[in-house]
Amino acid sequence: MKRLRVLVLLDPDLVPPDSHKGYSEQEINAWKTEYDVVSTLRINGHDVRPLGVQHELKPIRDEIESWKPNIVFNLLEQFHGEAAYDQNVASYLELLRIPYTGCNPRGLMLARGKDLSKKLLSYHRIPSPAFAVFPMQRKIRRPLRLRLPLIVKSLSEDASMGISQASVVDTDEKFVERVAFIHHSIGTPAIAEEYIEGRELYVGVLGNDRLRVLPIWELEFRHLAPGTRPIATEKVKHDPEYQERRGIFHGPAQDISPELRARISKSAKRICRTLELDGYARIDFRLSADGIPYYIEANPNPEIASTQEFAHAAVHNGIAYPDLLNRILALGIRRASAAD
Ligand SMILES: Nc1ncnc2c1ncn2[C@@H]1O[C@H](COP(=O)(O)OP(=O)(O)O)[C@@H](O)[C@H]1O
Ligand SMILES: [Mg+2]
Protein backbone atom coordinates (compact mmCIF):
# COMPACT_ATOMS: atom_id res chain seq x y z
CA MET A 1 0.00 0.00 0.00
CA LYS A 2 1.30 3.45 -0.82
CA ARG A 3 2.17 5.87 1.95
CA LEU A 4 -0.91 7.85 3.04
CA ARG A 5 -1.55 10.95 5.10
CA VAL A 6 -3.94 9.65 7.74
CA LEU A 7 -5.86 11.98 10.04
CA VAL A 8 -6.96 10.00 13.09
CA LEU A 9 -10.06 11.45 14.79
CA LEU A 10 -10.26 10.52 18.44
CA ASP A 11 -11.51 11.61 21.81
CA PRO A 12 -9.35 14.48 23.19
CA ASP A 13 -8.96 12.56 26.46
CA LEU A 14 -7.59 9.56 24.61
CA VAL A 15 -4.84 11.12 22.51
CA PRO A 16 -2.13 8.51 23.02
CA PRO A 17 1.46 9.31 24.06
CA ASP A 18 4.36 8.14 21.90
CA SER A 19 5.28 5.28 24.21
CA HIS A 20 3.85 3.20 27.08
CA LYS A 21 6.78 4.14 29.31
CA GLY A 22 5.82 5.48 32.74
CA TYR A 23 2.10 4.68 32.47
CA SER A 24 0.13 2.27 34.66
CA GLU A 25 -1.73 -0.66 33.15
CA GLN A 26 -4.99 1.12 33.84
CA GLU A 27 -3.87 4.27 32.05
CA ILE A 28 -2.63 2.27 29.07
CA ASN A 29 -5.95 0.45 28.93
CA ALA A 30 -7.85 3.73 28.57
CA TRP A 31 -6.16 4.70 25.29
CA LYS A 32 -5.04 1.29 24.11
CA THR A 33 -7.05 1.31 20.88
CA GLU A 34 -5.89 4.82 20.00
CA TYR A 35 -2.28 3.93 20.81
CA ASP A 36 -2.35 0.72 18.79
CA VAL A 37 -3.93 2.36 15.76
CA VAL A 38 -1.70 5.44 15.67
CA SER A 39 1.56 3.58 16.34
CA THR A 40 0.78 0.73 13.96
CA LEU A 41 -0.22 3.04 11.12
CA ARG A 42 3.16 4.73 11.63
CA ILE A 43 4.93 1.38 11.54
CA ASN A 44 3.04 0.76 8.29
CA GLY A 45 4.84 3.82 6.91
CA HIS A 46 1.91 6.24 6.87
CA ASP A 47 2.11 9.86 7.86
CA VAL A 48 -0.25 9.98 10.86
CA ARG A 49 -1.78 12.90 12.75
CA PRO A 50 -4.03 12.26 15.74
CA LEU A 51 -6.67 14.96 16.24
CA GLY A 52 -8.72 15.09 19.45
CA VAL A 53 -12.20 16.51 18.80
CA GLN A 54 -15.40 16.58 20.81
CA HIS A 55 -17.26 19.90 20.58
CA GLU A 56 -15.96 21.59 17.44
CA LEU A 57 -16.12 20.64 13.78
CA LYS A 58 -13.83 23.44 12.71
CA PRO A 59 -10.56 21.70 13.67
CA ILE A 60 -11.57 18.75 11.46
CA ARG A 61 -12.29 20.96 8.50
CA ASP A 62 -9.16 23.07 9.02
CA GLU A 63 -6.94 20.02 9.22
CA ILE A 64 -8.50 18.51 6.10
CA GLU A 65 -8.12 21.75 4.13
CA SER A 66 -4.60 22.61 5.24
CA TRP A 67 -2.95 19.20 5.53
CA LYS A 68 -5.00 17.42 2.86
CA PRO A 69 -5.05 13.93 4.37
CA ASN A 70 -5.83 11.05 2.01
CA ILE A 71 -8.18 9.54 4.54
CA VAL A 72 -9.63 9.98 8.02
CA PHE A 73 -9.33 7.07 10.45
CA ASN A 74 -12.50 7.48 12.48
CA LEU A 75 -12.03 6.41 16.09
CA LEU A 76 -14.64 8.82 17.45
CA GLU A 77 -17.41 7.11 19.35
CA GLN A 78 -19.21 10.26 20.41
CA PHE A 79 -19.55 13.98 19.85
CA HIS A 80 -20.64 16.46 22.54
CA GLY A 81 -20.54 13.33 24.72
CA GLU A 82 -23.45 11.83 22.70
CA ALA A 83 -22.84 8.35 21.30
CA ALA A 84 -25.72 8.84 18.85
CA TYR A 85 -23.85 11.71 17.17
CA ASP A 86 -21.20 9.36 15.77
CA GLN A 87 -23.35 9.00 12.65
CA ASN A 88 -23.28 12.78 12.20
CA VAL A 89 -19.50 12.83 12.27
CA ALA A 90 -19.47 10.22 9.49
CA SER A 91 -22.05 12.33 7.62
CA TYR A 92 -19.89 15.42 8.01
CA LEU A 93 -16.89 13.59 6.56
CA GLU A 94 -19.09 12.40 3.72
CA LEU A 95 -20.18 15.97 2.96
CA LEU A 96 -16.54 17.09 3.01
CA ARG A 97 -15.92 14.33 0.44
CA ILE A 98 -13.02 12.94 2.39
CA PRO A 99 -12.60 9.16 2.52
CA TYR A 100 -12.96 7.76 6.05
CA THR A 101 -12.68 4.37 7.69
CA GLY A 102 -15.41 2.24 9.20
CA CYS A 103 -19.12 2.38 8.89
CA ASN A 104 -21.25 4.81 6.87
CA PRO A 105 -23.83 7.01 8.66
CA ARG A 106 -26.86 4.95 7.64
CA GLY A 107 -25.37 1.75 9.02
CA LEU A 108 -24.44 3.51 12.27
CA MET A 109 -28.04 4.65 12.56
CA LEU A 110 -29.69 1.32 11.76
CA ALA A 111 -27.50 -0.59 14.21
CA ARG A 112 -28.11 1.88 17.01
CA GLY A 113 -30.43 1.04 19.87
CA LYS A 114 -31.29 -2.45 20.90
CA ASP A 115 -34.73 -2.64 19.29
CA LEU A 116 -34.64 -1.31 15.71
CA SER A 117 -32.08 -3.76 14.34
CA LYS A 118 -34.01 -6.70 15.82
CA LYS A 119 -37.18 -5.51 14.13
CA LEU A 120 -35.43 -5.22 10.77
CA LEU A 121 -33.80 -8.62 11.13
CA SER A 122 -37.02 -10.39 12.00
CA TYR A 123 -38.12 -9.68 8.41
CA HIS A 124 -35.22 -11.91 7.35
CA ARG A 125 -36.08 -14.49 10.01
CA ILE A 126 -32.83 -14.05 11.90
CA PRO A 127 -33.58 -15.38 15.39
CA SER A 128 -33.28 -12.82 18.16
CA PRO A 129 -34.56 -12.86 21.74
CA ALA A 130 -38.17 -11.72 22.28
CA PHE A 131 -38.15 -8.23 23.77
CA ALA A 132 -40.20 -5.26 24.90
CA VAL A 133 -39.28 -1.60 25.32
CA PHE A 134 -40.12 0.40 28.44
CA PRO A 135 -40.19 4.16 27.87
CA MET A 136 -39.58 6.51 30.78
CA GLN A 137 -42.44 7.60 33.00
CA ARG A 138 -44.81 4.81 32.07
CA LYS A 139 -46.22 2.10 34.21
CA ILE A 140 -43.83 -0.85 34.16
CA ARG A 141 -45.50 -4.17 33.62
CA ARG A 142 -44.09 -7.36 32.12
CA PRO A 143 -46.01 -8.42 28.99
CA LEU A 144 -47.11 -12.01 29.53
CA ARG A 145 -45.57 -13.14 26.25
CA LEU A 146 -42.10 -12.39 27.69
CA ARG A 147 -40.91 -15.30 29.76
CA LEU A 148 -38.63 -14.99 32.78
CA PRO A 149 -35.71 -14.84 33.22
CA LEU A 150 -35.26 -11.56 31.37
CA ILE A 151 -32.24 -9.35 30.92
CA VAL A 152 -32.93 -5.63 31.36
CA LYS A 153 -30.68 -3.16 29.55
CA SER A 154 -30.51 0.46 28.53
CA LEU A 155 -32.19 0.83 25.15
CA SER A 156 -29.52 3.15 23.80
CA GLU A 157 -26.30 2.94 25.82
CA ASP A 158 -23.62 0.41 24.99
CA ALA A 159 -20.23 -0.65 26.40
CA SER A 160 -22.26 -2.66 28.96
CA MET A 161 -23.34 0.49 30.74
CA GLY A 162 -25.82 -0.61 33.40
CA ILE A 163 -25.16 -4.31 32.80
CA SER A 164 -24.38 -6.35 35.88
CA GLN A 165 -25.52 -9.59 37.45
CA ALA A 166 -28.63 -7.74 38.70
CA SER A 167 -29.62 -7.15 35.04
CA VAL A 168 -30.89 -10.71 34.77
CA VAL A 169 -34.17 -10.95 36.65
CA ASP A 170 -36.24 -14.00 37.47
CA THR A 171 -39.20 -12.46 39.29
CA ASP A 172 -41.68 -9.72 38.37
CA GLU A 173 -40.60 -7.71 41.36
CA LYS A 174 -36.94 -7.69 40.36
CA PHE A 175 -37.95 -6.96 36.79
CA VAL A 176 -39.85 -3.78 37.75
CA GLU A 177 -36.97 -2.73 40.02
CA ARG A 178 -34.39 -3.12 37.30
CA VAL A 179 -36.36 -1.25 34.64
CA ALA A 180 -36.79 1.60 37.15
CA PHE A 181 -33.05 1.46 37.84
CA ILE A 182 -32.26 1.92 34.13
CA HIS A 183 -34.71 4.82 33.92
CA HIS A 184 -33.30 6.59 36.96
CA SER A 185 -29.61 5.73 36.99
CA ILE A 186 -28.85 5.52 33.29
CA GLY A 187 -31.55 7.99 32.30
CA THR A 188 -32.74 6.16 29.19
CA PRO A 189 -35.66 3.93 28.20
CA ALA A 190 -35.09 0.25 28.96
CA ILE A 191 -35.36 -2.91 26.91
CA ALA A 192 -36.09 -6.31 28.44
CA GLU A 193 -35.13 -9.37 26.43
CA GLU A 194 -35.60 -13.02 27.11
CA TYR A 195 -32.37 -14.22 28.64
CA ILE A 196 -30.63 -16.68 26.32
CA GLU A 197 -28.76 -19.22 28.36
CA GLY A 198 -25.75 -20.26 26.35
CA ARG A 199 -22.40 -19.45 24.79
CA GLU A 200 -21.33 -15.93 23.83
CA LEU A 201 -20.08 -15.70 20.25
CA TYR A 202 -18.61 -12.76 18.35
CA VAL A 203 -18.30 -12.68 14.58
CA GLY A 204 -16.05 -10.10 12.93
CA VAL A 205 -16.91 -9.02 9.39
CA LEU A 206 -14.60 -7.06 7.12
CA GLY A 207 -15.67 -5.48 3.82
CA ASN A 208 -18.02 -3.18 1.93
CA ASP A 209 -19.66 -5.18 -0.86
CA ARG A 210 -17.72 -8.42 -0.64
CA LEU A 211 -17.77 -9.45 2.99
CA ARG A 212 -15.15 -11.54 4.72
CA VAL A 213 -16.31 -13.28 7.86
CA LEU A 214 -13.59 -13.85 10.46
CA PRO A 215 -13.41 -17.04 12.54
CA ILE A 216 -16.15 -17.31 15.15
CA TRP A 217 -14.81 -16.02 18.45
CA GLU A 218 -16.03 -17.05 21.89
CA LEU A 219 -15.98 -15.20 25.18
CA GLU A 220 -15.42 -17.84 27.82
CA PHE A 221 -16.10 -17.56 31.54
CA ARG A 222 -13.88 -20.16 33.15
CA HIS A 223 -13.95 -19.49 36.89
CA LEU A 224 -17.14 -17.61 37.62
CA ALA A 225 -18.31 -17.67 41.23
CA PRO A 226 -21.17 -20.15 41.68
CA GLY A 227 -24.52 -18.59 40.79
CA THR A 228 -22.93 -15.97 38.54
CA ARG A 229 -24.31 -15.80 35.02
CA PRO A 230 -21.93 -15.70 32.07
CA ILE A 231 -22.71 -12.28 30.64
CA ALA A 232 -20.43 -9.51 29.41
CA THR A 233 -20.78 -6.98 32.24
CA GLU A 234 -18.64 -3.86 32.45
CA LYS A 235 -16.12 -5.69 34.63
CA VAL A 236 -15.93 -8.63 32.27
CA LYS A 237 -15.20 -6.27 29.38
CA HIS A 238 -12.88 -3.74 30.95
CA ASP A 239 -11.38 -4.85 34.27
CA PRO A 240 -8.09 -6.76 33.67
CA GLU A 241 -7.84 -7.83 37.30
CA TYR A 242 -11.36 -9.31 37.26
CA GLN A 243 -10.68 -10.98 33.90
CA GLU A 244 -7.63 -12.66 35.36
CA ARG A 245 -9.35 -13.75 38.56
CA ARG A 246 -12.49 -15.08 36.87
CA GLY A 247 -10.80 -16.66 33.89
CA ILE A 248 -12.43 -14.43 31.29
CA PHE A 249 -10.86 -15.52 28.07
CA HIS A 250 -11.55 -15.09 24.38
CA GLY A 251 -10.49 -17.38 21.59
CA PRO A 252 -11.68 -19.34 18.57
CA ALA A 253 -14.97 -21.11 19.29
CA GLN A 254 -14.42 -24.86 19.51
CA ASP A 255 -16.81 -27.73 18.93
CA ILE A 256 -19.15 -26.07 16.50
CA SER A 257 -20.32 -28.25 13.65
CA PRO A 258 -19.51 -27.19 10.09
CA GLU A 259 -23.25 -26.74 9.44
CA LEU A 260 -23.66 -24.42 12.40
CA ARG A 261 -20.51 -22.52 11.45
CA ALA A 262 -21.91 -21.97 7.98
CA ARG A 263 -25.25 -20.86 9.39
CA ILE A 264 -23.65 -18.34 11.75
CA SER A 265 -21.39 -17.00 9.06
CA LYS A 266 -24.27 -16.61 6.59
CA SER A 267 -26.37 -14.94 9.19
CA ALA A 268 -23.55 -12.49 10.10
CA LYS A 269 -23.33 -11.47 6.42
CA ARG A 270 -27.06 -11.11 6.10
CA ILE A 271 -27.12 -8.95 9.22
CA CYS A 272 -24.42 -6.66 7.79
CA ARG A 273 -26.35 -6.33 4.53
CA THR A 274 -29.69 -5.69 6.22
CA LEU A 275 -28.24 -3.04 8.51
CA GLU A 276 -26.11 -1.61 5.68
CA LEU A 277 -22.89 -1.94 7.67
CA ASP A 278 -19.57 -1.51 5.89
CA GLY A 279 -15.89 -1.25 6.74
CA TYR A 280 -15.58 -3.47 9.79
CA ALA A 281 -18.20 -4.73 12.19
CA ARG A 282 -18.69 -7.29 14.92
CA ILE A 283 -21.93 -9.20 15.23
CA ASP A 284 -22.71 -10.69 18.65
CA PHE A 285 -24.73 -13.85 19.21
CA ARG A 286 -25.77 -16.08 22.07
CA LEU A 287 -25.80 -19.74 21.10
CA SER A 288 -28.59 -21.49 23.00
CA ALA A 289 -28.24 -25.03 24.30
CA ASP A 290 -30.39 -26.29 21.42
CA GLY A 291 -27.95 -24.79 18.92
CA ILE A 292 -29.78 -21.65 17.77
CA PRO A 293 -27.59 -18.58 17.29
CA TYR A 294 -29.63 -15.65 18.64
CA TYR A 295 -28.67 -12.21 17.37
CA ILE A 296 -27.85 -9.90 20.30
CA GLU A 297 -26.39 -6.81 18.67
CA ALA A 298 -24.36 -5.46 15.79
CA ASN A 299 -21.36 -3.26 16.52
CA PRO A 300 -20.28 -1.11 13.57
CA ASN A 301 -16.73 0.20 14.19
CA PRO A 302 -16.09 -2.32 16.99
CA GLU A 303 -13.15 -1.87 19.30
CA ILE A 304 -9.98 -2.78 17.48
CA ALA A 305 -7.12 -2.68 19.94
CA SER A 306 -4.57 -5.32 18.92
CA THR A 307 -5.53 -7.49 21.92
CA GLN A 308 -9.29 -7.40 21.39
CA GLU A 309 -11.60 -9.94 19.79
CA PHE A 310 -11.79 -8.46 16.31
CA ALA A 311 -8.02 -8.16 15.85
CA HIS A 312 -7.36 -11.59 17.36
CA ALA A 313 -9.90 -13.24 15.09
CA ALA A 314 -8.26 -11.51 12.12
CA VAL A 315 -4.81 -12.82 13.11
CA HIS A 316 -6.31 -16.29 13.42
CA ASN A 317 -7.49 -15.85 9.85
CA GLY A 318 -4.03 -14.87 8.58
CA ILE A 319 -4.48 -11.11 8.76
CA ALA A 320 -1.80 -9.64 11.03
CA TYR A 321 -2.68 -6.43 12.87
CA PRO A 322 -0.73 -4.01 10.64
CA ASP A 323 -2.33 -5.68 7.61
CA LEU A 324 -5.79 -5.38 9.22
CA LEU A 325 -5.40 -1.63 9.66
CA ASN A 326 -4.22 -1.23 6.07
CA ARG A 327 -7.24 -3.19 4.86
CA ILE A 328 -9.54 -0.95 6.88
CA LEU A 329 -7.90 2.08 5.21
CA ALA A 330 -8.24 0.49 1.79
CA LEU A 331 -11.95 -0.17 2.37
CA GLY A 332 -12.49 3.50 3.25
CA ILE A 333 -10.72 4.63 0.12
CA ARG A 334 -12.53 2.14 -2.08
CA ARG A 335 -15.94 3.23 -0.81
CA ALA A 336 -15.14 6.85 -1.57
CA SER A 337 -13.99 6.08 -5.11
CA ALA A 338 -17.03 3.88 -5.74
CA ALA A 339 -19.20 6.88 -4.81
CA ASP A 340 -17.45 9.24 -7.27
N1 LIG B 1 -30.90 -11.59 25.48
C1 LIG B 1 -29.75 -11.89 26.08
N2 LIG B 1 -29.53 -13.13 26.55
C2 LIG B 1 -28.37 -13.44 27.18
N3 LIG B 1 -27.37 -12.57 27.40
C3 LIG B 1 -27.54 -11.31 26.95
C4 LIG B 1 -28.72 -10.90 26.26
N4 LIG B 1 -28.59 -9.59 25.94
C5 LIG B 1 -27.38 -9.20 26.41
N5 LIG B 1 -26.75 -10.22 27.02
C6 LIG B 1 -25.43 -10.18 27.67
O1 LIG B 1 -25.13 -8.83 28.01
C7 LIG B 1 -24.01 -8.37 27.25
C8 LIG B 1 -24.19 -6.92 26.84
O2 LIG B 1 -25.37 -6.78 26.08
P1 LIG B 1 -25.42 -5.96 24.74
O3 LIG B 1 -26.83 -5.98 24.26
O4 LIG B 1 -24.38 -6.44 23.81
O5 LIG B 1 -25.10 -4.49 25.27
P2 LIG B 1 -23.81 -3.55 25.05
O6 LIG B 1 -24.15 -2.69 23.88
O7 LIG B 1 -23.71 -2.79 26.32
O8 LIG B 1 -22.62 -4.42 24.75
C9 LIG B 1 -23.93 -9.33 26.07
O9 LIG B 1 -22.63 -9.36 25.56
C10 LIG B 1 -24.35 -10.65 26.72
O10 LIG B 1 -23.32 -11.22 27.48
MG1 LIG C 1 -22.43 -5.80 23.31
PDB file of N, CA, C and O in Angstrom, residues 174-202:
ATOM      1  N   LYS A 174     -38.296  -8.101  40.754  1.00  0.00           N
ATOM      2  CA  LYS A 174     -36.936  -7.687  40.364  1.00  0.00           C
ATOM      3  C   LYS A 174     -36.949  -7.027  38.988  1.00  0.00           C
ATOM      4  O   LYS A 174     -36.173  -6.109  38.712  1.00  0.00           O
ATOM      5  N   PHE A 175     -37.830  -7.528  38.135  1.00  0.00           N
ATOM      6  CA  PHE A 175     -37.948  -6.959  36.793  1.00  0.00           C
ATOM      7  C   PHE A 175     -38.329  -5.477  36.870  1.00  0.00           C
ATOM      8  O   PHE A 175     -37.681  -4.622  36.274  1.00  0.00           O
ATOM      9  N   VAL A 176     -39.378  -5.162  37.633  1.00  0.00           N
ATOM     10  CA  VAL A 176     -39.847  -3.778  37.755  1.00  0.00           C
ATOM     11  C   VAL A 176     -38.741  -2.907  38.366  1.00  0.00           C
ATOM     12  O   VAL A 176     -38.466  -1.801  37.903  1.00  0.00           O
ATOM     13  N   GLU A 177     -38.067  -3.453  39.376  1.00  0.00           N
ATOM     14  CA  GLU A 177     -36.973  -2.726  40.022  1.00  0.00           C
ATOM     15  C   GLU A 177     -35.864  -2.371  39.037  1.00  0.00           C
ATOM     16  O   GLU A 177     -35.338  -1.267  39.033  1.00  0.00           O
ATOM     17  N   ARG A 178     -35.535  -3.332  38.204  1.00  0.00           N
ATOM     18  CA  ARG A 178     -34.387  -3.122  37.297  1.00  0.00           C
ATOM     19  C   ARG A 178     -34.727  -2.149  36.165  1.00  0.00           C
ATOM     20  O   ARG A 178     -33.897  -1.351  35.761  1.00  0.00           O
ATOM     21  N   VAL A 179     -35.960  -2.211  35.669  1.00  0.00           N
ATOM     22  CA  VAL A 179     -36.365  -1.246  34.644  1.00  0.00           C
ATOM     23  C   VAL A 179     -36.310   0.160  35.244  1.00  0.00           C
ATOM     24  O   VAL A 179     -35.783   1.096  34.629  1.00  0.00           O
ATOM     25  N   ALA A 180     -36.818   0.293  36.481  1.00  0.00           N
ATOM     26  CA  ALA A 180     -36.792   1.605  37.148  1.00  0.00           C
ATOM     27  C   ALA A 180     -35.344   2.064  37.346  1.00  0.00           C
ATOM     28  O   ALA A 180     -35.022   3.241  37.177  1.00  0.00           O
ATOM     29  N   PHE A 181     -34.468   1.121  37.666  1.00  0.00           N
ATOM     30  CA  PHE A 181     -33.045   1.456  37.840  1.00  0.00           C
ATOM     31  C   PHE A 181     -32.466   2.030  36.532  1.00  0.00           C
ATOM     32  O   PHE A 181     -31.756   3.035  36.548  1.00  0.00           O
ATOM     33  N   ILE A 182     -32.774   1.404  35.421  1.00  0.00           N
ATOM     34  CA  ILE A 182     -32.264   1.918  34.131  1.00  0.00           C
ATOM     35  C   ILE A 182     -32.816   3.322  33.888  1.00  0.00           C
ATOM     36  O   ILE A 182     -32.079   4.240  33.526  1.00  0.00           O
ATOM     37  N   HIS A 183     -34.115   3.493  34.113  1.00  0.00           N
ATOM     38  CA  HIS A 183     -34.712   4.820  33.917  1.00  0.00           C
ATOM     39  C   HIS A 183     -34.014   5.881  34.776  1.00  0.00           C
ATOM     40  O   HIS A 183     -33.658   6.933  34.275  1.00  0.00           O
ATOM     41  N   HIS A 184     -33.806   5.560  36.053  1.00  0.00           N
ATOM     42  CA  HIS A 184     -33.295   6.595  36.956  1.00  0.00           C
ATOM     43  C   HIS A 184     -31.785   6.727  36.918  1.00  0.00           C
ATOM     44  O   HIS A 184     -31.269   7.831  36.892  1.00  0.00           O
ATOM     45  N   SER A 185     -31.071   5.609  36.898  1.00  0.00           N
ATOM     46  CA  SER A 185     -29.615   5.730  36.989  1.00  0.00           C
ATOM     47  C   SER A 185     -28.952   5.947  35.643  1.00  0.00           C
ATOM     48  O   SER A 185     -27.961   6.646  35.554  1.00  0.00           O
ATOM     49  N   ILE A 186     -29.471   5.321  34.601  1.00  0.00           N
ATOM     50  CA  ILE A 186     -28.847   5.524  33.290  1.00  0.00           C
ATOM     51  C   ILE A 186     -29.557   6.671  32.561  1.00  0.00           C
ATOM     52  O   ILE A 186     -28.975   7.348  31.727  1.00  0.00           O
ATOM     53  N   GLY A 187     -30.823   6.860  32.889  1.00  0.00           N
ATOM     54  CA  GLY A 187     -31.548   7.993  32.302  1.00  0.00           C
ATOM     55  C   GLY A 187     -32.021   7.748  30.874  1.00  0.00           C
ATOM     56  O   GLY A 187     -32.143   8.688  30.084  1.00  0.00           O
ATOM     57  N   THR A 188     -32.261   6.484  30.538  1.00  0.00           N
ATOM     58  CA  THR A 188     -32.742   6.160  29.187  1.00  0.00           C
ATOM     59  C   THR A 188     -33.910   5.179  29.302  1.00  0.00           C
ATOM     60  O   THR A 188     -34.086   4.552  30.337  1.00  0.00           O
ATOM     61  N   PRO A 189     -34.688   5.020  28.214  1.00  0.00           N
ATOM     62  CA  PRO A 189     -35.661   3.928  28.198  1.00  0.00           C
ATOM     63  C   PRO A 189     -34.940   2.589  28.370  1.00  0.00           C
ATOM     64  O   PRO A 189     -33.722   2.511  28.188  1.00  0.00           O
ATOM     65  N   ALA A 190     -35.697   1.569  28.739  1.00  0.00           N
ATOM     66  CA  ALA A 190     -35.093   0.253  28.959  1.00  0.00           C
ATOM     67  C   ALA A 190     -35.642  -0.746  27.947  1.00  0.00           C
ATOM     68  O   ALA A 190     -36.722  -0.547  27.382  1.00  0.00           O
ATOM     69  N   ILE A 191     -34.870  -1.800  27.722  1.00  0.00           N
ATOM     70  CA  ILE A 191     -35.361  -2.912  26.915  1.00  0.00           C
ATOM     71  C   ILE A 191     -35.194  -4.167  27.778  1.00  0.00           C
ATOM     72  O   ILE A 191     -34.195  -4.312  28.483  1.00  0.00           O
ATOM     73  N   ALA A 192     -36.218  -5.019  27.759  1.00  0.00           N
ATOM     74  CA  ALA A 192     -36.090  -6.306  28.444  1.00  0.00           C
ATOM     75  C   ALA A 192     -36.153  -7.390  27.377  1.00  0.00           C
ATOM     76  O   ALA A 192     -37.038  -7.378  26.521  1.00  0.00           O
ATOM     77  N   GLU A 193     -35.189  -8.273  27.410  1.00  0.00           N
ATOM     78  CA  GLU A 193     -35.126  -9.368  26.430  1.00  0.00           C
ATOM     79  C   GLU A 193     -35.158 -10.698  27.170  1.00  0.00           C
ATOM     80  O   GLU A 193     -34.645 -10.803  28.291  1.00  0.00           O
ATOM     81  N   GLU A 194     -35.707 -11.701  26.531  1.00  0.00           N
ATOM     82  CA  GLU A 194     -35.601 -13.025  27.113  1.00  0.00           C
ATOM     83  C   GLU A 194     -34.120 -13.371  27.220  1.00  0.00           C
ATOM     84  O   GLU A 194     -33.348 -13.132  26.292  1.00  0.00           O
ATOM     85  N   TYR A 195     -33.769 -13.887  28.395  1.00  0.00           N
ATOM     86  CA  TYR A 195     -32.368 -14.218  28.636  1.00  0.00           C
ATOM     87  C   TYR A 195     -32.031 -15.526  27.920  1.00  0.00           C
ATOM     88  O   TYR A 195     -32.680 -16.546  28.138  1.00  0.00           O
ATOM     89  N   ILE A 196     -31.038 -15.478  27.045  1.00  0.00           N
ATOM     90  CA  ILE A 196     -30.630 -16.681  26.319  1.00  0.00           C
ATOM     91  C   ILE A 196     -29.472 -17.328  27.075  1.00  0.00           C
ATOM     92  O   ILE A 196     -28.359 -16.800  27.114  1.00  0.00           O
ATOM     93  N   GLU A 197     -29.771 -18.448  27.652  1.00  0.00           N
ATOM     94  CA  GLU A 197     -28.761 -19.217  28.357  1.00  0.00           C
ATOM     95  C   GLU A 197     -27.862 -19.827  27.283  1.00  0.00           C
ATOM     96  O   GLU A 197     -28.365 -20.456  26.362  1.00  0.00           O
ATOM     97  N   GLY A 198     -26.573 -19.617  27.364  1.00  0.00           N
ATOM     98  CA  GLY A 198     -25.752 -20.264  26.351  1.00  0.00           C
ATOM     99  C   GLY A 198     -24.402 -19.607  26.161  1.00  0.00           C
ATOM    100  O   GLY A 198     -23.956 -18.806  26.990  1.00  0.00           O
ATOM    101  N   ARG A 199     -23.762 -19.930  25.043  1.00  0.00           N
ATOM    102  CA  ARG A 199     -22.401 -19.446  24.786  1.00  0.00           C
ATOM    103  C   ARG A 199     -22.449 -18.072  24.134  1.00  0.00           C
ATOM    104  O   ARG A 199     -23.375 -17.751  23.400  1.00  0.00           O
ATOM    105  N   GLU A 200     -21.403 -17.288  24.383  1.00  0.00           N
ATOM    106  CA  GLU A 200     -21.333 -15.931  23.832  1.00  0.00           C
ATOM    107  C   GLU A 200     -20.357 -15.923  22.650  1.00  0.00           C
ATOM    108  O   GLU A 200     -19.170 -16.174  22.818  1.00  0.00           O
ATOM    109  N   LEU A 201     -20.893 -15.636  21.457  1.00  0.00           N
ATOM    110  CA  LEU A 201     -20.080 -15.702  20.246  1.00  0.00           C
ATOM    111  C   LEU A 201     -20.015 -14.345  19.547  1.00  0.00           C
ATOM    112  O   LEU A 201     -21.011 -13.632  19.462  1.00  0.00           O
ATOM    113  N   TYR A 202     -18.827 -14.018  19.060  1.00  0.00           N
ATOM    114  CA  TYR A 202     -18.606 -12.762  18.349  1.00  0.00           C
ATOM    115  C   TYR A 202     -18.120 -13.076  16.932  1.00  0.00           C
ATOM    116  O   TYR A 202     -17.243 -13.912  16.746  1.00  0.00           O
TER     117      TYR A 202
END
